[in-house]
Tab-separated table of C-alpha atoms in Angstrom:
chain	number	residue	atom	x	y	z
A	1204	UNK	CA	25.980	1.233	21.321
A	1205	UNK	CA	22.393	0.177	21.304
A	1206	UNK	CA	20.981	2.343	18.533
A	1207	UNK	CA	18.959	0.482	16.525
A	1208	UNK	CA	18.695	-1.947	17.878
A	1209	UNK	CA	15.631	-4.126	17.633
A	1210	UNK	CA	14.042	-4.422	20.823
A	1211	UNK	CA	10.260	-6.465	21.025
A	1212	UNK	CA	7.437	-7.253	23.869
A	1213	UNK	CA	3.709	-8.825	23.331
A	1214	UNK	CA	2.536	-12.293	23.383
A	1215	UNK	CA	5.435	-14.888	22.293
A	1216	UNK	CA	3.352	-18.569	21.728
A	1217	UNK	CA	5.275	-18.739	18.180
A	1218	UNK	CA	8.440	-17.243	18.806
A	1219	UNK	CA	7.012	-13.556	16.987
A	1220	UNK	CA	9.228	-12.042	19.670
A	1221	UNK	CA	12.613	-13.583	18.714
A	1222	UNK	CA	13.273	-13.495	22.479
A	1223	UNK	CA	13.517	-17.781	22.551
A	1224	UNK	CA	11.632	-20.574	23.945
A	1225	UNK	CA	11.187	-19.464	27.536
A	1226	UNK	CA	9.608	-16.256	27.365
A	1227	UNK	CA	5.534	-16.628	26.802
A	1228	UNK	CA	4.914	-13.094	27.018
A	1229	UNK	CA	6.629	-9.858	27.224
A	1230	UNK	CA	5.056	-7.160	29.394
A	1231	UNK	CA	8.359	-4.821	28.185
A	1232	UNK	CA	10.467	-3.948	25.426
A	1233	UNK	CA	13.265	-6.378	25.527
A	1234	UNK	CA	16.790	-6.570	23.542
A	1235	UNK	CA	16.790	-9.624	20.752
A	1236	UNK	CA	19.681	-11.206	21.265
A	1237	UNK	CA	21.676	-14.071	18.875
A	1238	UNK	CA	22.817	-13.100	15.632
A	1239	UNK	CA	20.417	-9.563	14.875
A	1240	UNK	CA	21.790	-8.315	18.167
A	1241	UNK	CA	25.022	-7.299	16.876
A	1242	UNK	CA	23.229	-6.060	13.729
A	1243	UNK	CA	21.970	-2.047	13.015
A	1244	UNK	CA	18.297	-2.699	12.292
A	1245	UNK	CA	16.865	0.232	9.677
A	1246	UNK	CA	13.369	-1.819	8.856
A	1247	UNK	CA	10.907	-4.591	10.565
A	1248	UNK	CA	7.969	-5.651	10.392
A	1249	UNK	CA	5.510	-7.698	12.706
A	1250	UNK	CA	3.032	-10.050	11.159
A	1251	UNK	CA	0.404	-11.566	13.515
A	1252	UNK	CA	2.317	-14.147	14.651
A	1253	UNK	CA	5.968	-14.082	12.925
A	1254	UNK	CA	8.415	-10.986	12.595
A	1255	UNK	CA	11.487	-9.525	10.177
A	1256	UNK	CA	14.040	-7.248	9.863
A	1257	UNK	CA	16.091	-5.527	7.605
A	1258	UNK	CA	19.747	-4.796	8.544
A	1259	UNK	CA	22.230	-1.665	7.331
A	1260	UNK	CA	23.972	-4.458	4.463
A	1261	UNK	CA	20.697	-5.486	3.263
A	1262	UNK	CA	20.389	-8.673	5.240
A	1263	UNK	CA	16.879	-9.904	5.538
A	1264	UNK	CA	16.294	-11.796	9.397
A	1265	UNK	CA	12.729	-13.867	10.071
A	1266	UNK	CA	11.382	-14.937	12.901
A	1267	UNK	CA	8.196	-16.748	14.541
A	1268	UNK	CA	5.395	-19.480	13.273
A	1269	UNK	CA	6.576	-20.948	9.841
A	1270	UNK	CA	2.855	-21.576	8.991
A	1271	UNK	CA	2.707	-21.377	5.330
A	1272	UNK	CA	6.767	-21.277	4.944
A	1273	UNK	CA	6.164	-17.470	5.468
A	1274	UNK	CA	9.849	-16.577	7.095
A	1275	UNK	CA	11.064	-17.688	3.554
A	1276	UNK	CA	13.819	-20.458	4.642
A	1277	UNK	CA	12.132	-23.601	2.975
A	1278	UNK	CA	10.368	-24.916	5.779
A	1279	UNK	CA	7.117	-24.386	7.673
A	1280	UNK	CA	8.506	-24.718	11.108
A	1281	UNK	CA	8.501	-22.250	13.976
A	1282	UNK	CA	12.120	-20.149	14.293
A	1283	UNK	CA	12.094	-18.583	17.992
A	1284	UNK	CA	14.804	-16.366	17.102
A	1285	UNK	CA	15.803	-14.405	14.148
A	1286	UNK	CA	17.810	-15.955	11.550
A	1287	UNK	CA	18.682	-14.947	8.052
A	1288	UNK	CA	16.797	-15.741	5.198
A	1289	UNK	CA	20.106	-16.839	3.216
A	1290	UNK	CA	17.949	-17.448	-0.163
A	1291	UNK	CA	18.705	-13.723	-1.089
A	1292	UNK	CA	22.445	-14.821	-0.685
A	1293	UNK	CA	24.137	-11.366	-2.284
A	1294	UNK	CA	20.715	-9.415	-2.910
A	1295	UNK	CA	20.524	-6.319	-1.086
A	1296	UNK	CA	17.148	-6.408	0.698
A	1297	UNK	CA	15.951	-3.125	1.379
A	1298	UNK	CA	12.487	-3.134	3.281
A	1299	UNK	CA	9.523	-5.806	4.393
A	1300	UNK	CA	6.396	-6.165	5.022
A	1301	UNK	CA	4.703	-8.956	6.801
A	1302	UNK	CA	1.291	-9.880	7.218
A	1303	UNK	CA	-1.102	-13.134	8.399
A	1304	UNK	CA	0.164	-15.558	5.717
A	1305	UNK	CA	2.596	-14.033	4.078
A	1306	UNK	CA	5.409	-12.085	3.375
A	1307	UNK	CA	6.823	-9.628	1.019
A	1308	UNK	CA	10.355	-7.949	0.611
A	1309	UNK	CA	11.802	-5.108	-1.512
A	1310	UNK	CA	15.708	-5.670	-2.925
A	1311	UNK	CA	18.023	-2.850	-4.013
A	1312	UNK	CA	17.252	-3.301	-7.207
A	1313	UNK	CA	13.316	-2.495	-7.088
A	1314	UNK	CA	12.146	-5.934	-7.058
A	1315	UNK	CA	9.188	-7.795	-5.239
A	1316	UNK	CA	9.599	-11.135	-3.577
A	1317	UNK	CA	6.917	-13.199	-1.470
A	1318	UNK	CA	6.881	-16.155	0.282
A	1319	UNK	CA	3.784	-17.937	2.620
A	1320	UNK	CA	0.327	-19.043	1.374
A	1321	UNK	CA	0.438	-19.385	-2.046
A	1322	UNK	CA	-2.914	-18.079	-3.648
A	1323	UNK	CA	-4.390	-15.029	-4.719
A	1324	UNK	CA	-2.507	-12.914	-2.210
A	1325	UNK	CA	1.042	-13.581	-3.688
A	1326	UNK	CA	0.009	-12.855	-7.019
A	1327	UNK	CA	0.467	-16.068	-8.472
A	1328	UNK	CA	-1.143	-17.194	-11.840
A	1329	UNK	CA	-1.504	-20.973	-10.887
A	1330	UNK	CA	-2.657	-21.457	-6.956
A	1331	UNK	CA	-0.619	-24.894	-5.646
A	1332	UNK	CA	0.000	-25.260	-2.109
A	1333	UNK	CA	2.912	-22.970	-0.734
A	1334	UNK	CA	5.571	-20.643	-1.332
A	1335	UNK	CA	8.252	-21.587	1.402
A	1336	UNK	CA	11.031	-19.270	-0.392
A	1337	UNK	CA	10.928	-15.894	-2.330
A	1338	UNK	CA	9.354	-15.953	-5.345
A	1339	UNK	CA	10.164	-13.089	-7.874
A	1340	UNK	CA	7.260	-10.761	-8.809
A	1341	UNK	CA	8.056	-10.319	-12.348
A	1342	UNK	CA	5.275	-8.998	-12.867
A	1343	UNK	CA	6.034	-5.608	-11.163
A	1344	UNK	CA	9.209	-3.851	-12.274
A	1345	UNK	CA	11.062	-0.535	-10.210
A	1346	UNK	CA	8.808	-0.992	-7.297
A	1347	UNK	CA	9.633	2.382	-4.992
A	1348	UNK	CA	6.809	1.874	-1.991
A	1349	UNK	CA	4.631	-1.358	-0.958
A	1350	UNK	CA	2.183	-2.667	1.890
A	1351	UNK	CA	1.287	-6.574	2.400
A	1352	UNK	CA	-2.125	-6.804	4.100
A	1353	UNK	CA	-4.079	-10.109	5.390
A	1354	UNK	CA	-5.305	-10.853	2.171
A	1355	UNK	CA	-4.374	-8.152	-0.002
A	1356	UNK	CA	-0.939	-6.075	-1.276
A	1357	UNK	CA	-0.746	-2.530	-3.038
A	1358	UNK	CA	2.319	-1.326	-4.637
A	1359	UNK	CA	3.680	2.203	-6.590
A	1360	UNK	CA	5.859	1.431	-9.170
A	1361	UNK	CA	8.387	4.181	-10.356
A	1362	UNK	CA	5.846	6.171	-12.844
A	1363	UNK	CA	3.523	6.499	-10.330
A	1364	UNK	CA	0.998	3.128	-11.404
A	1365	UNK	CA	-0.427	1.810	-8.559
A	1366	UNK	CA	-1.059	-1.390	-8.472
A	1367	UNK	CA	-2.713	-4.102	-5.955
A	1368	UNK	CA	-3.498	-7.857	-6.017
A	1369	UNK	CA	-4.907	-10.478	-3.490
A	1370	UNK	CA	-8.293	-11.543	-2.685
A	1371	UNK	CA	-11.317	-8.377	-3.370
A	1372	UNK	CA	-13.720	-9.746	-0.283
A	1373	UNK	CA	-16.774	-7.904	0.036
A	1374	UNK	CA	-15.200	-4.563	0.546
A	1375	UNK	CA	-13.328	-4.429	-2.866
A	1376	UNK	CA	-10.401	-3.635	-1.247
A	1377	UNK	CA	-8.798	-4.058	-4.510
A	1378	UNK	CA	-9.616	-0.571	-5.522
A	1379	UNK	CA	-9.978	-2.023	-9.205
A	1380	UNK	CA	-13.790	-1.539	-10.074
A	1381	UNK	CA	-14.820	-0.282	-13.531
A	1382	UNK	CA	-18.020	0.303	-14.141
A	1383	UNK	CA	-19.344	-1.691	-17.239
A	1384	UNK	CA	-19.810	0.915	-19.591
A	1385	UNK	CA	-16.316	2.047	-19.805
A	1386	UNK	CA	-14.200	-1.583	-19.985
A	1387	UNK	CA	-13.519	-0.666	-23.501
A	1388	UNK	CA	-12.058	2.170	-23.000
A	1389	UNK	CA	-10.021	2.027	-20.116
A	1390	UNK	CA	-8.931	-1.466	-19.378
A	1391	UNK	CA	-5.850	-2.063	-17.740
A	1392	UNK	CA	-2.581	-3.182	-20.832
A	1393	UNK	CA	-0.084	-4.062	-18.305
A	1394	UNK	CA	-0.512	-7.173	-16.745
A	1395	UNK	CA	-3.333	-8.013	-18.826
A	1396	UNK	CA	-3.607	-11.366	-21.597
A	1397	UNK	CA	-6.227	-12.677	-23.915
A	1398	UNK	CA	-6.157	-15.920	-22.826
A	1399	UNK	CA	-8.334	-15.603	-19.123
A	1400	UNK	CA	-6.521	-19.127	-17.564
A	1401	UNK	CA	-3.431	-16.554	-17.945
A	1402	UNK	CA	-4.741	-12.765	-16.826
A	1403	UNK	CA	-2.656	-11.426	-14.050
A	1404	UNK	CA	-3.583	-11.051	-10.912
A	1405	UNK	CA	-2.278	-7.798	-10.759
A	1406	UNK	CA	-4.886	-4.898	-10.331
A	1407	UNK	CA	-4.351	-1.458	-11.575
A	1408	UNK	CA	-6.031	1.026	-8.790
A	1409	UNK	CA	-8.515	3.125	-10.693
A	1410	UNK	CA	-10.267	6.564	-9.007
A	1411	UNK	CA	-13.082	8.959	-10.224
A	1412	UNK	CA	-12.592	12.211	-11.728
A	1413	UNK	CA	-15.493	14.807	-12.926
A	1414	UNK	CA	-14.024	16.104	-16.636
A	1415	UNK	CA	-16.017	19.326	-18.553
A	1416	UNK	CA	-18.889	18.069	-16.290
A	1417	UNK	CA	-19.169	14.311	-17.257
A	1418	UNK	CA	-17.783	11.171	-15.043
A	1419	UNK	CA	-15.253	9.885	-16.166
A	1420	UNK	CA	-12.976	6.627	-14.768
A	1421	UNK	CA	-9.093	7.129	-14.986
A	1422	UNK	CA	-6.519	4.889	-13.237
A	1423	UNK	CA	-5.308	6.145	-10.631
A	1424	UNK	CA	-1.349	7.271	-10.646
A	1425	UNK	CA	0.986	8.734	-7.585
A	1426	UNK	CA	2.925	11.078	-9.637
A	1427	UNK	CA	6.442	10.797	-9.982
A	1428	UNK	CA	8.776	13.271	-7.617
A	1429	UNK	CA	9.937	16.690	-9.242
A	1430	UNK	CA	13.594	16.518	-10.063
A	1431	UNK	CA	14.916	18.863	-7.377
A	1432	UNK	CA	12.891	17.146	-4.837
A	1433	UNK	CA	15.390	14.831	-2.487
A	1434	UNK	CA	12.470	13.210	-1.245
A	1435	UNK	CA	10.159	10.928	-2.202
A	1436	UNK	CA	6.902	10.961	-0.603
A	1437	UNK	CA	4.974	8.246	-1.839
A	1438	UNK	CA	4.176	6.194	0.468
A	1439	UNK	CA	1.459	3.018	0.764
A	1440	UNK	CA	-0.068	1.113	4.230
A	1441	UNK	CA	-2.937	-1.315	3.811
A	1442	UNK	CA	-4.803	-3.455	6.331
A	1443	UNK	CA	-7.151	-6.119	6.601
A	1444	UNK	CA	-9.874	-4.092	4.496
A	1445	UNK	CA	-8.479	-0.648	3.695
A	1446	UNK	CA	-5.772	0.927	1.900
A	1447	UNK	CA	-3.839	4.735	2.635
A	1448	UNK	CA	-1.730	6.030	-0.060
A	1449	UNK	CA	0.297	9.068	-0.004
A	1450	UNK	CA	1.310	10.249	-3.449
A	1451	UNK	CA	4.142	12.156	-4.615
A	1452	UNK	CA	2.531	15.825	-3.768
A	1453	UNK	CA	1.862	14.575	-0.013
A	1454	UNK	CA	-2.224	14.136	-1.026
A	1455	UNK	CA	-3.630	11.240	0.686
A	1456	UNK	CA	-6.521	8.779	-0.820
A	1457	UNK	CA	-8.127	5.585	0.986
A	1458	UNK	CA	-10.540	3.288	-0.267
A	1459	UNK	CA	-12.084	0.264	0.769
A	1460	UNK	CA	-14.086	-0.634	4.086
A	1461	UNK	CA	-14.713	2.848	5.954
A	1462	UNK	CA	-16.659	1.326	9.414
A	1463	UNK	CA	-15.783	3.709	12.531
A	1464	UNK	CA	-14.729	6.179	9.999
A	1465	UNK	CA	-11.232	4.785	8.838
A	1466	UNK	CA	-11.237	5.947	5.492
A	1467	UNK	CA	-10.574	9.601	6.715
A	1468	UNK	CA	-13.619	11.306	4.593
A	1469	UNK	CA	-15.562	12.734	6.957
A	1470	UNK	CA	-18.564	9.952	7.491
A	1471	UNK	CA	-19.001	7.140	10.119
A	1472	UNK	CA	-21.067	4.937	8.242
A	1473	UNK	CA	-19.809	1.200	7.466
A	1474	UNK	CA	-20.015	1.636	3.681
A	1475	UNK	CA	-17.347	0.983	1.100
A	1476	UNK	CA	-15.473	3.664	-1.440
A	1477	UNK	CA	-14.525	1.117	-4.271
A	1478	UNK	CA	-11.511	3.072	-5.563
A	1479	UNK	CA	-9.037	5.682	-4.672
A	1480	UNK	CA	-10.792	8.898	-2.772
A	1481	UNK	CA	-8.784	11.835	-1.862
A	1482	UNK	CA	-8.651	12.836	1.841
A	1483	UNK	CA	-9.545	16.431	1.502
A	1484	UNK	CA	-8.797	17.448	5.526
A	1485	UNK	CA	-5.164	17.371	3.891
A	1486	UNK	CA	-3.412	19.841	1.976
A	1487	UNK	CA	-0.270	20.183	0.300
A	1488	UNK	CA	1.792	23.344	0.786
A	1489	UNK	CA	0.928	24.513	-2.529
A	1490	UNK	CA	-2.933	24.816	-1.573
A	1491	UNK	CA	-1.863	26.352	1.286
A	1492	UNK	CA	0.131	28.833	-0.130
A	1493	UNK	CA	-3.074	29.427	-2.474
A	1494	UNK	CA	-5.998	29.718	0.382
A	1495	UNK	CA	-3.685	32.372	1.934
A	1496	UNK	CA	-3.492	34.265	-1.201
A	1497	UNK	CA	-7.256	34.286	-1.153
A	1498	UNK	CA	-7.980	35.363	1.893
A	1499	UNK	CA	-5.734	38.278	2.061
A	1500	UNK	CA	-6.736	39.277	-1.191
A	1501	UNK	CA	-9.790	41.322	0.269
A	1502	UNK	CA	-7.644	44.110	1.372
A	1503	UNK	CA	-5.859	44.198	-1.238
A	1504	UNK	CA	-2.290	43.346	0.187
A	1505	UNK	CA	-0.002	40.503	-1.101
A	1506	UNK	CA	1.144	37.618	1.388
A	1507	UNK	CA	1.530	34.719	-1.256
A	1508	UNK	CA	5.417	34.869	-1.039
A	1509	UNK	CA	5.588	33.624	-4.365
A	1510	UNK	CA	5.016	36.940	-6.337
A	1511	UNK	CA	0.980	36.409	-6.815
A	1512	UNK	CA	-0.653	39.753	-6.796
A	1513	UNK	CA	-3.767	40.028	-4.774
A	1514	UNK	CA	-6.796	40.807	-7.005
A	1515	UNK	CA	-5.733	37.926	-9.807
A	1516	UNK	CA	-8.075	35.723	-8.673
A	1517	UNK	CA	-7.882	32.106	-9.376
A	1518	UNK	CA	-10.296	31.059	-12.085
A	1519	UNK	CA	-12.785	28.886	-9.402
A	1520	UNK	CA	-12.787	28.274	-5.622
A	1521	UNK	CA	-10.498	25.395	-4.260
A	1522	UNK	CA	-8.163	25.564	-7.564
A	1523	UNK	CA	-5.725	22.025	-7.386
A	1524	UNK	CA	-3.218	20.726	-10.088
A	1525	UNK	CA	-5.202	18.717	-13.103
A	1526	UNK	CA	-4.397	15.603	-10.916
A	1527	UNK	CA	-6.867	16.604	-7.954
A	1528	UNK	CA	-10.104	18.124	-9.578
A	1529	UNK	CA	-13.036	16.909	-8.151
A	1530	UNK	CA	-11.933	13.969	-7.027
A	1531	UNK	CA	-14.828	11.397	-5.846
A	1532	UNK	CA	-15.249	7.970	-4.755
A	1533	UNK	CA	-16.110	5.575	-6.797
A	1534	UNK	CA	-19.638	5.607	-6.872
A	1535	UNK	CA	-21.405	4.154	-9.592
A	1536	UNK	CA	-22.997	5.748	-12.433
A	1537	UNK	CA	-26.571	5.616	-13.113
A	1538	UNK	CA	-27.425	2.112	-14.118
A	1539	UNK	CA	-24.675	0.131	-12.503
A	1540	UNK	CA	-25.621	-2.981	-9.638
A	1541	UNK	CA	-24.497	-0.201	-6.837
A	1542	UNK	CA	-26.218	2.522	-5.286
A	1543	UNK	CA	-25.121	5.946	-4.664
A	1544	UNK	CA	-24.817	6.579	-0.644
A	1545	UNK	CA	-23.525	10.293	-1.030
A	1546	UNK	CA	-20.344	9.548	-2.570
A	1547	UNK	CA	-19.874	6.077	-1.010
A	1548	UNK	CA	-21.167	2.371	-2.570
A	1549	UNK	CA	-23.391	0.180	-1.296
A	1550	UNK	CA	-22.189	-2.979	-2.846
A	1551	UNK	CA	-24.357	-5.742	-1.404
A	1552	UNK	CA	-25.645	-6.294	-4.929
A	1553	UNK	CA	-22.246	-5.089	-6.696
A	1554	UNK	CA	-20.292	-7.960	-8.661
């Protein structure tokens, strides 16, 4: 049958379509054909102008402009339909994502590999030219969700760390900033070397938390998924200037560049949240479940489901798990380059 199978349309001047030479662009989905047709496609991913896809046996297929040796076959030139990217040879590959200049893929065994412009973005220690075939990420063991972006990545690992790497920009899409005052305290250990020629370029995400009524910096972590849970939630998706993770309770938190209101926390305005901001519109089924306990507990009557008596009333309004409290952007404290824009950063004169 034809389930699954991977069917593309759009412009075609680099072969991003796999549909060959003689299409330019296609105004409708059409069938690949070749090799992938005969394949059951469970994961792709388009870049700007080159495409991949992950089969049901964990074969990796790339397609479109080489530029950079992004489609990870040892060459930089254009493929106009989808062939494997035999470097993997019995790997299972198990999702990718790919992006402007590069690409990154996610084998069985919770390992990172990328391939394509070889600087910051790849996470390389020593920048020289290109990577035209996987490179390991050592750097990032049991990797369980991941999101390339233009010029930036962000990965969960297993526990929960979340980590990113790539080039800041302006926006400090990173989601790394520490203020000054507290480097001593809460500096990144994995990833991180005394000698500064050979410090990762792997970022630990870090958010703001309000603790017994003082700020207080803390890395940010996903949580892990309960052991009856079949399903694992946590999820990642970054773009050019903005990152969306989802952790293991279902809570959402952006950060980065929020122009046209992107960042999902409730403002317009073109300024930048520095590190991870929970997206209060959504709420987990627990908080649900503990709203509606509140509410009907003003006549009395008990509609929790989960044996909570009405008139045991939680100890403060909006009660979360000690993971959630008062969660903030992160603005700056008094004293630091940035200034305060009502929970967001302006950062013009933030290093």
């Amino acid at each position: 049958g034809d389930e699954r199978r991977l069917r593309t349309w759009g412009l075609n001047v680099s072969g991003q379509l796999g549909l060959g030479h003689h299409i330019r662009c296609q105004v409708t989905p059409a069938k690949i054909e070749g090799d992938l047709s005969r394949e059951m496609v469970v994961k792709a991913s388009a870049g700007n102008t080159h495409s991949a896809a992950v089969t049901k046996f964990g074969k990796l297929y790339t397609w479109g402009g080489g530029w950079y040796g992004r489609l990870g076959n040892g060459d930089t030139n254009d493929v106009y339909e989808p062939v494997p990217v035999n470097w993997f040879g019995y790997k299972v590959v198990k999702d990718v994502s790919c992006r402007f200049a590069h690409t990154i893929v996610l084998t069985s065994d919770n390992h990172l590999y990328a391939f394509g412009k070889n600087d910051a973005r790849l996470g390389a220690k020593a920048i020289n030219g290109l990577e035209r075939e996987p490179r390991c990420l050592i750097e990032l063991p049991d990797v369980v969700a991941f999101c390339a972006a233009e010029e930036h990545n962000v990965a969960i690992l297993m526990n929960g760390d979340v980590y990113s790497w790539g080039m800041q920009g302006k926006y400090r899409k990173l989601g790394d900033y520490v203020a000054a005052s507290m480097l001593e305290t809460t500096r990144p250990e994995h990833g991180e070397e005394d000698d500064e020629s050979e410090k990762s370029h792997f970022k630990r995400v870090y958010m703001e938390k309000v603790k017994l009524g003082k700020k207080q910096q803390v890395l940010f972590n996903a949580g892990t998924p309960l052991g009856h849970d079949p399903i694992d939630r946590r999820a990642v998706s970054c773009y050019s200037n903005h990152t969306a993770v989802v952790d293991a309770d279902g809570r959402v938190f952006t950060w980065g560049y929020n122009g046209s209101g992107r960042l999902g926390h409730g403002s317009e305005s073109g300024n930048t949240v520095i590190n991870a901001k929970r997206v209060t519109h959504f709420k987990v089924v627990s908080e649900l479940i503990h709203d509606n306990t509140r509410t009907d507990e003003e006549d009395g009557t008990d509609f929790s489901g989960d044996g909570v008596t009405a008139g045991a009333k939680p100890k403060h309004k909006g009660q979360y798990s000690n993971t959630d409290e008062n969660l903030s952007s992160g603005a700056v404290q008094k004293g630091d380059a940035g200034k305060q824009l009502g929970g967001y950063v302006d950062i013009a004169n933030l290093e």
